Amino acid sequence: MCAPAPVTPPANAGIPQEQMEQIWEALEYMKEYDMLQNRTEPDDAINSALDNFWEDKDGSNGSTESEELLQLSSDGD
């Protein structure tokens, strides 16, 4: 004959419902705080997307490295 299987109490056994609600609210608050601290600002996201779009469409509008070196050498004359 086998022994009866042990009964595992629920994870929140012994914690009143009111305290469980407070714990869930605290967890939600922490998730929202973390999201706000790590999110990309909308202006930055839009500007980055526009920069990428125009660079893909028209090519880079910045100087090449050799152009910058030529400019530096001519400024030093």
mmCIF file of C-alpha atoms in Angstrom:
data_model
loop_
_atom_site.group_PDB
_atom_site.id
_atom_site.type_symbol
_atom_site.label_atom_id
_atom_site.label_comp_id
_atom_site.label_asym_id
_atom_site.label_seq_id
_atom_site.Cartn_x
_atom_site.Cartn_y
_atom_site.Cartn_z
ATOM 1 C CA MET A 1 0.000 0.000 0.000
ATOM 2 C CA CYS A 2 1.317 3.446 -0.922
ATOM 3 C CA ALA A 3 1.383 6.428 1.377
ATOM 4 C CA PRO A 4 -0.898 9.329 0.463
ATOM 5 C CA ALA A 5 0.710 12.066 -1.615
ATOM 6 C CA PRO A 6 1.633 15.187 0.332
ATOM 7 C CA VAL A 7 -0.690 18.121 -0.133
ATOM 8 C CA THR A 8 1.034 21.303 -1.311
ATOM 9 C CA PRO A 9 -0.680 24.456 -0.071
ATOM 10 C CA PRO A 10 -1.450 27.200 -2.613
ATOM 11 C CA ALA A 11 1.322 29.766 -3.167
ATOM 12 C CA ASN A 12 -0.634 32.491 -1.405
ATOM 13 C CA ALA A 13 -1.837 30.333 1.484
ATOM 14 C CA GLY A 14 -2.069 32.312 4.671
ATOM 15 C CA ILE A 15 -1.906 35.727 2.949
ATOM 16 C CA PRO A 16 -5.119 37.737 3.291
ATOM 17 C CA GLN A 17 -6.787 38.834 0.040
ATOM 18 C CA GLU A 18 -6.268 42.522 0.882
ATOM 19 C CA GLN A 19 -2.497 42.016 1.152
ATOM 20 C CA MET A 20 -2.437 40.045 -2.107
ATOM 21 C CA GLU A 21 -4.121 42.976 -3.861
ATOM 22 C CA GLN A 22 -1.512 45.354 -2.422
ATOM 23 C CA ILE A 23 1.279 43.065 -3.619
ATOM 24 C CA TRP A 24 -0.183 42.972 -7.159
ATOM 25 C CA GLU A 25 -0.562 46.771 -7.167
ATOM 26 C CA ALA A 26 3.077 47.147 -6.075
ATOM 27 C CA LEU A 27 4.234 44.782 -8.831
ATOM 28 C CA GLU A 28 2.234 46.717 -11.445
ATOM 29 C CA TYR A 29 3.708 49.991 -10.168
ATOM 30 C CA MET A 30 7.243 48.573 -10.407
ATOM 31 C CA LYS A 31 6.653 47.351 -13.981
ATOM 32 C CA GLU A 32 5.293 50.754 -15.031
ATOM 33 C CA TYR A 33 8.206 52.571 -13.346
ATOM 34 C CA ASP A 34 10.726 50.313 -15.109
ATOM 35 C CA MET A 35 8.995 50.884 -18.447
ATOM 36 C CA LEU A 36 9.059 54.677 -17.994
ATOM 37 C CA GLN A 37 12.755 54.635 -17.068
ATOM 38 C CA ASN A 38 13.803 52.531 -20.064
ATOM 39 C CA ARG A 39 11.529 53.704 -22.857
ATOM 40 C CA THR A 40 12.672 55.683 -25.861
ATOM 41 C CA GLU A 41 11.339 59.224 -25.955
ATOM 42 C CA PRO A 42 8.823 59.673 -28.797
ATOM 43 C CA ASP A 43 10.741 62.639 -30.271
ATOM 44 C CA ASP A 44 13.949 60.590 -30.377
ATOM 45 C CA ALA A 45 12.205 57.644 -32.033
ATOM 46 C CA ILE A 46 10.565 59.861 -34.673
ATOM 47 C CA ASN A 47 13.772 61.774 -35.436
ATOM 48 C CA SER A 48 15.761 58.548 -35.714
ATOM 49 C CA ALA A 49 13.159 57.036 -38.063
ATOM 50 C CA LEU A 50 13.185 60.167 -40.247
ATOM 51 C CA ASP A 51 17.002 60.203 -40.354
ATOM 52 C CA ASN A 52 17.033 56.548 -41.399
ATOM 53 C CA PHE A 53 14.357 57.156 -44.026
ATOM 54 C CA TRP A 54 16.163 60.083 -45.659
ATOM 55 C CA GLU A 55 19.524 58.342 -45.480
ATOM 56 C CA ASP A 56 18.065 55.261 -47.208
ATOM 57 C CA LYS A 57 16.267 57.403 -49.795
ATOM 58 C CA ASP A 58 18.975 59.948 -50.620
ATOM 59 C CA GLY A 59 22.101 58.393 -49.215
ATOM 60 C CA SER A 60 24.180 59.839 -46.429
ATOM 61 C CA ASN A 61 24.308 63.615 -46.440
ATOM 62 C CA GLY A 62 27.380 63.735 -44.206
ATOM 63 C CA SER A 63 30.973 64.135 -45.305
ATOM 64 C CA THR A 64 33.026 61.083 -46.058
ATOM 65 C CA GLU A 65 36.112 60.447 -43.969
ATOM 66 C CA SER A 66 38.420 61.445 -46.829
ATOM 67 C CA GLU A 67 36.488 64.702 -47.335
ATOM 68 C CA GLU A 68 36.866 65.480 -43.648
ATOM 69 C CA LEU A 69 40.608 64.742 -43.763
ATOM 70 C CA LEU A 70 41.017 66.998 -46.827
ATOM 71 C CA GLN A 71 39.118 69.756 -45.043
ATOM 72 C CA LEU A 72 41.331 69.428 -41.952
ATOM 73 C CA SER A 73 44.527 69.532 -44.024
ATOM 74 C CA SER A 74 43.396 72.608 -45.972
ATOM 75 C CA ASP A 75 42.423 74.406 -42.749
ATOM 76 C CA GLY A 76 45.914 73.857 -41.373
ATOM 77 C CA ASP A 77 47.677 75.568 -44.334
#
